[in-house]
JSON list of C-alpha atoms in Angstrom, two decimals:
[
{"chain": "A", "resi": 1, "resn": "MET", "atom": "CA", "xyz": [40.98, -101.69, -96.59]},
{"chain": "A", "resi": 2, "resn": "LYS", "atom": "CA", "xyz": [44.40, -101.54, -94.90]},
{"chain": "A", "resi": 3, "resn": "ILE", "atom": "CA", "xyz": [46.14, -102.76, -98.05]},
{"chain": "A", "resi": 4, "resn": "PHE", "atom": "CA", "xyz": [44.26, -100.10, -100.12]},
{"chain": "A", "resi": 5, "resn": "ALA", "atom": "CA", "xyz": [45.48, -97.40, -97.64]},
{"chain": "A", "resi": 6, "resn": "VAL", "atom": "CA", "xyz": [49.13, -98.69, -97.86]},
{"chain": "A", "resi": 7, "resn": "ILE", "atom": "CA", "xyz": [49.02, -98.81, -101.60]},
{"chain": "A", "resi": 8, "resn": "LEU", "atom": "CA", "xyz": [47.50, -95.31, -101.77]},
{"chain": "A", "resi": 9, "resn": "LEU", "atom": "CA", "xyz": [50.10, -94.05, -99.37]},
{"chain": "A", "resi": 10, "resn": "ALA", "atom": "CA", "xyz": [52.87, -95.63, -101.43]},
{"chain": "A", "resi": 11, "resn": "ILE", "atom": "CA", "xyz": [51.53, -94.04, -104.60]},
{"chain": "A", "resi": 12, "resn": "ILE", "atom": "CA", "xyz": [51.38, -90.56, -102.91]},
{"chain": "A", "resi": 13, "resn": "ALA", "atom": "CA", "xyz": [54.87, -91.06, -101.62]},
{"chain": "A", "resi": 14, "resn": "PHE", "atom": "CA", "xyz": [56.17, -92.07, -105.06]},
{"chain": "A", "resi": 15, "resn": "LEU", "atom": "CA", "xyz": [54.49, -89.11, -106.76]},
{"chain": "A", "resi": 16, "resn": "GLY", "atom": "CA", "xyz": [55.83, -86.77, -104.11]},
{"chain": "A", "resi": 17, "resn": "TRP", "atom": "CA", "xyz": [59.32, -88.08, -104.65]},
{"chain": "A", "resi": 18, "resn": "GLU", "atom": "CA", "xyz": [58.95, -87.78, -108.40]},
{"chain": "A", "resi": 19, "resn": "THR", "atom": "CA", "xyz": [57.70, -84.21, -108.13]},
{"chain": "A", "resi": 20, "resn": "TYR", "atom": "CA", "xyz": [60.68, -83.27, -105.95]},
{"chain": "A", "resi": 21, "resn": "SER", "atom": "CA", "xyz": [63.67, -85.15, -107.48]},
{"chain": "A", "resi": 22, "resn": "GLY", "atom": "CA", "xyz": [62.39, -86.77, -110.65]},
{"chain": "A", "resi": 23, "resn": "ARG", "atom": "CA", "xyz": [62.70, -85.62, -114.26]},
{"chain": "A", "resi": 24, "resn": "ASN", "atom": "CA", "xyz": [61.56, -81.95, -114.48]},
{"chain": "A", "resi": 25, "resn": "GLY", "atom": "CA", "xyz": [61.22, -81.89, -110.79]},
{"chain": "A", "resi": 26, "resn": "ILE", "atom": "CA", "xyz": [61.88, -79.21, -108.25]},
{"chain": "A", "resi": 27, "resn": "LEU", "atom": "CA", "xyz": [65.59, -80.01, -107.89]},
{"chain": "A", "resi": 28, "resn": "GLN", "atom": "CA", "xyz": [66.19, -79.86, -111.69]},
{"chain": "A", "resi": 29, "resn": "TYR", "atom": "CA", "xyz": [64.14, -76.64, -111.81]},
{"chain": "A", "resi": 30, "resn": "ARG", "atom": "CA", "xyz": [66.43, -75.04, -109.10]},
{"chain": "A", "resi": 31, "resn": "GLU", "atom": "CA", "xyz": [69.59, -76.22, -110.79]},
{"chain": "A", "resi": 32, "resn": "THR", "atom": "CA", "xyz": [68.41, -74.84, -114.15]},
{"chain": "A", "resi": 33, "resn": "GLU", "atom": "CA", "xyz": [67.41, -71.52, -112.50]},
{"chain": "A", "resi": 34, "resn": "GLN", "atom": "CA", "xyz": [70.84, -71.18, -110.94]},
{"chain": "A", "resi": 35, "resn": "LYS", "atom": "CA", "xyz": [72.59, -71.94, -114.29]},
{"chain": "A", "resi": 36, "resn": "LEU", "atom": "CA", "xyz": [70.34, -69.35, -115.91]},
{"chain": "A", "resi": 37, "resn": "LYS", "atom": "CA", "xyz": [71.32, -66.74, -113.37]},
{"chain": "A", "resi": 38, "resn": "ALA", "atom": "CA", "xyz": [74.99, -67.49, -113.80]},
{"chain": "A", "resi": 39, "resn": "ALA", "atom": "CA", "xyz": [74.69, -67.27, -117.59]},
{"chain": "A", "resi": 40, "resn": "SER", "atom": "CA", "xyz": [72.69, -63.98, -117.36]},
{"chain": "A", "resi": 41, "resn": "SER", "atom": "CA", "xyz": [75.25, -62.39, -115.00]},
{"chain": "A", "resi": 42, "resn": "GLN", "atom": "CA", "xyz": [78.15, -63.51, -117.30]},
{"chain": "A", "resi": 43, "resn": "THR", "atom": "CA", "xyz": [76.27, -62.14, -120.36]},
{"chain": "A", "resi": 44, "resn": "GLU", "atom": "CA", "xyz": [75.70, -58.86, -118.60]},
{"chain": "A", "resi": 45, "resn": "ARG", "atom": "CA", "xyz": [79.40, -58.63, -117.59]},
{"chain": "A", "resi": 46, "resn": "LEU", "atom": "CA", "xyz": [80.48, -59.39, -121.15]},
{"chain": "A", "resi": 47, "resn": "GLN", "atom": "CA", "xyz": [78.06, -56.78, -122.60]},
{"chain": "A", "resi": 48, "resn": "ARG", "atom": "CA", "xyz": [79.55, -54.18, -120.15]},
{"chain": "A", "resi": 49, "resn": "ARG", "atom": "CA", "xyz": [83.06, -55.21, -121.33]},
{"chain": "A", "resi": 50, "resn": "ASN", "atom": "CA", "xyz": [82.06, -54.96, -124.96]},
{"chain": "A", "resi": 51, "resn": "GLN", "atom": "CA", "xyz": [80.51, -51.55, -124.46]},
{"chain": "A", "resi": 52, "resn": "ALA", "atom": "CA", "xyz": [83.66, -50.30, -122.72]},
{"chain": "A", "resi": 53, "resn": "LEU", "atom": "CA", "xyz": [85.80, -51.64, -125.54]},
{"chain": "A", "resi": 54, "resn": "GLU", "atom": "CA", "xyz": [83.47, -49.93, -128.09]},
{"chain": "A", "resi": 55, "resn": "ASP", "atom": "CA", "xyz": [83.71, -46.68, -126.19]},
{"chain": "A", "resi": 56, "resn": "GLU", "atom": "CA", "xyz": [87.53, -46.96, -125.99]},
{"chain": "A", "resi": 57, "resn": "ILE", "atom": "CA", "xyz": [87.66, -47.63, -129.83]},
{"chain": "A", "resi": 58, "resn": "SER", "atom": "CA", "xyz": [85.48, -44.64, -130.44]},
{"chain": "A", "resi": 59, "resn": "ASP", "atom": "CA", "xyz": [87.50, -42.42, -128.14]},
{"chain": "A", "resi": 60, "resn": "LEU", "atom": "CA", "xyz": [90.69, -43.57, -129.94]},
{"chain": "A", "resi": 61, "resn": "LYS", "atom": "CA", "xyz": [89.22, -42.83, -133.31]},
{"chain": "A", "resi": 62, "resn": "GLN", "atom": "CA", "xyz": [87.97, -39.38, -132.32]},
{"chain": "A", "resi": 63, "resn": "GLY", "atom": "CA", "xyz": [91.10, -38.84, -130.21]},
{"chain": "A", "resi": 64, "resn": "ASN", "atom": "CA", "xyz": [93.22, -38.57, -133.40]},
{"chain": "A", "resi": 65, "resn": "ARG", "atom": "CA", "xyz": [90.85, -36.00, -134.79]},
{"chain": "A", "resi": 66, "resn": "VAL", "atom": "CA", "xyz": [90.88, -34.00, -131.56]},
{"chain": "A", "resi": 67, "resn": "VAL", "atom": "CA", "xyz": [94.66, -34.16, -131.29]},
{"chain": "A", "resi": 68, "resn": "GLU", "atom": "CA", "xyz": [95.02, -33.03, -134.96]},
{"chain": "A", "resi": 69, "resn": "GLU", "atom": "CA", "xyz": [92.51, -30.20, -134.45]},
{"chain": "A", "resi": 70, "resn": "LEU", "atom": "CA", "xyz": [94.37, -28.99, -131.30]},
{"chain": "A", "resi": 71, "resn": "ALA", "atom": "CA", "xyz": [97.73, -29.20, -133.06]},
{"chain": "A", "resi": 72, "resn": "ARG", "atom": "CA", "xyz": [96.35, -27.18, -135.99]},
{"chain": "A", "resi": 73, "resn": "SER", "atom": "CA", "xyz": [94.69, -24.52, -133.89]},
{"chain": "A", "resi": 74, "resn": "GLU", "atom": "CA", "xyz": [97.11, -24.16, -130.98]},
{"chain": "A", "resi": 75, "resn": "LEU", "atom": "CA", "xyz": [100.45, -24.96, -132.57]},
{"chain": "A", "resi": 76, "resn": "GLY", "atom": "CA", "xyz": [99.70, -23.88, -136.19]},
{"chain": "A", "resi": 77, "resn": "MET", "atom": "CA", "xyz": [100.76, -27.25, -137.65]},
{"chain": "A", "resi": 78, "resn": "VAL", "atom": "CA", "xyz": [99.81, -28.00, -141.21]},
{"chain": "A", "resi": 79, "resn": "LYS", "atom": "CA", "xyz": [99.97, -31.06, -143.39]},
{"chain": "A", "resi": 80, "resn": "GLN", "atom": "CA", "xyz": [102.27, -31.50, -146.26]},
{"chain": "A", "resi": 81, "resn": "GLU", "atom": "CA", "xyz": [101.24, -29.76, -149.45]},
{"chain": "A", "resi": 82, "resn": "GLU", "atom": "CA", "xyz": [98.74, -27.65, -147.43]},
{"chain": "A", "resi": 83, "resn": "THR", "atom": "CA", "xyz": [98.81, -23.81, -147.42]},
{"chain": "A", "resi": 84, "resn": "PHE", "atom": "CA", "xyz": [98.16, -22.17, -144.10]},
{"chain": "A", "resi": 85, "resn": "TYR", "atom": "CA", "xyz": [96.43, -18.80, -143.97]},
{"chain": "A", "resi": 86, "resn": "ARG", "atom": "CA", "xyz": [96.06, -16.92, -140.71]},
{"chain": "A", "resi": 87, "resn": "VAL", "atom": "CA", "xyz": [93.39, -14.25, -140.53]},
{"chain": "A", "resi": 88, "resn": "ILE", "atom": "CA", "xyz": [93.99, -11.58, -137.94]},
{"chain": "A", "resi": 89, "resn": "GLU", "atom": "CA", "xyz": [91.15, -9.37, -137.13]},
{"chain": "A", "resi": 90, "resn": "LYS", "atom": "CA", "xyz": [91.71, -5.69, -136.59]},
{"chain": "A", "resi": 91, "resn": "GLU", "atom": "CA", "xyz": [91.40, -4.46, -133.06]},
{"chain": "A", "resi": 92, "resn": "ASP", "atom": "CA", "xyz": [88.44, -1.98, -132.64]},
{"chain": "A", "resi": 93, "resn": "LYS", "atom": "CA", "xyz": [90.00, 1.26, -131.27]},
{"chain": "A", "resi": 94, "resn": "THR", "atom": "CA", "xyz": [86.73, 2.88, -130.55]},
{"chain": "A", "resi": 95, "resn": "SER", "atom": "CA", "xyz": [85.93, 0.82, -127.53]},
{"chain": "A", "resi": 96, "resn": "PRO", "atom": "CA", "xyz": [87.56, 1.98, -124.30]},
{"chain": "A", "resi": 97, "resn": "SER", "atom": "CA", "xyz": [90.18, -0.43, -122.91]},
{"chain": "A", "resi": 98, "resn": "LYS", "atom": "CA", "xyz": [90.28, -1.27, -119.25]}
]
């Protein structure tokens, strides 16, 4: 009976050791989980960086349009072979001025 108890204890110890440090064990699970967290954080960081670059590209593309619009309206600039017409509205003299 003692031999049976020793063999049973050895089997239980072996299975416990395999569960903890063997293939697909707890240690490997924790390592894989840490690698997954690191990869996820790097992916998130790169996605934020890509979004910032896309926003910057969009701003630069629209920036040219905004600069051109401001130059046209504020400074009266025109492109070559373009005719500029300025429409000046009459001032309404019936309203009292302050």
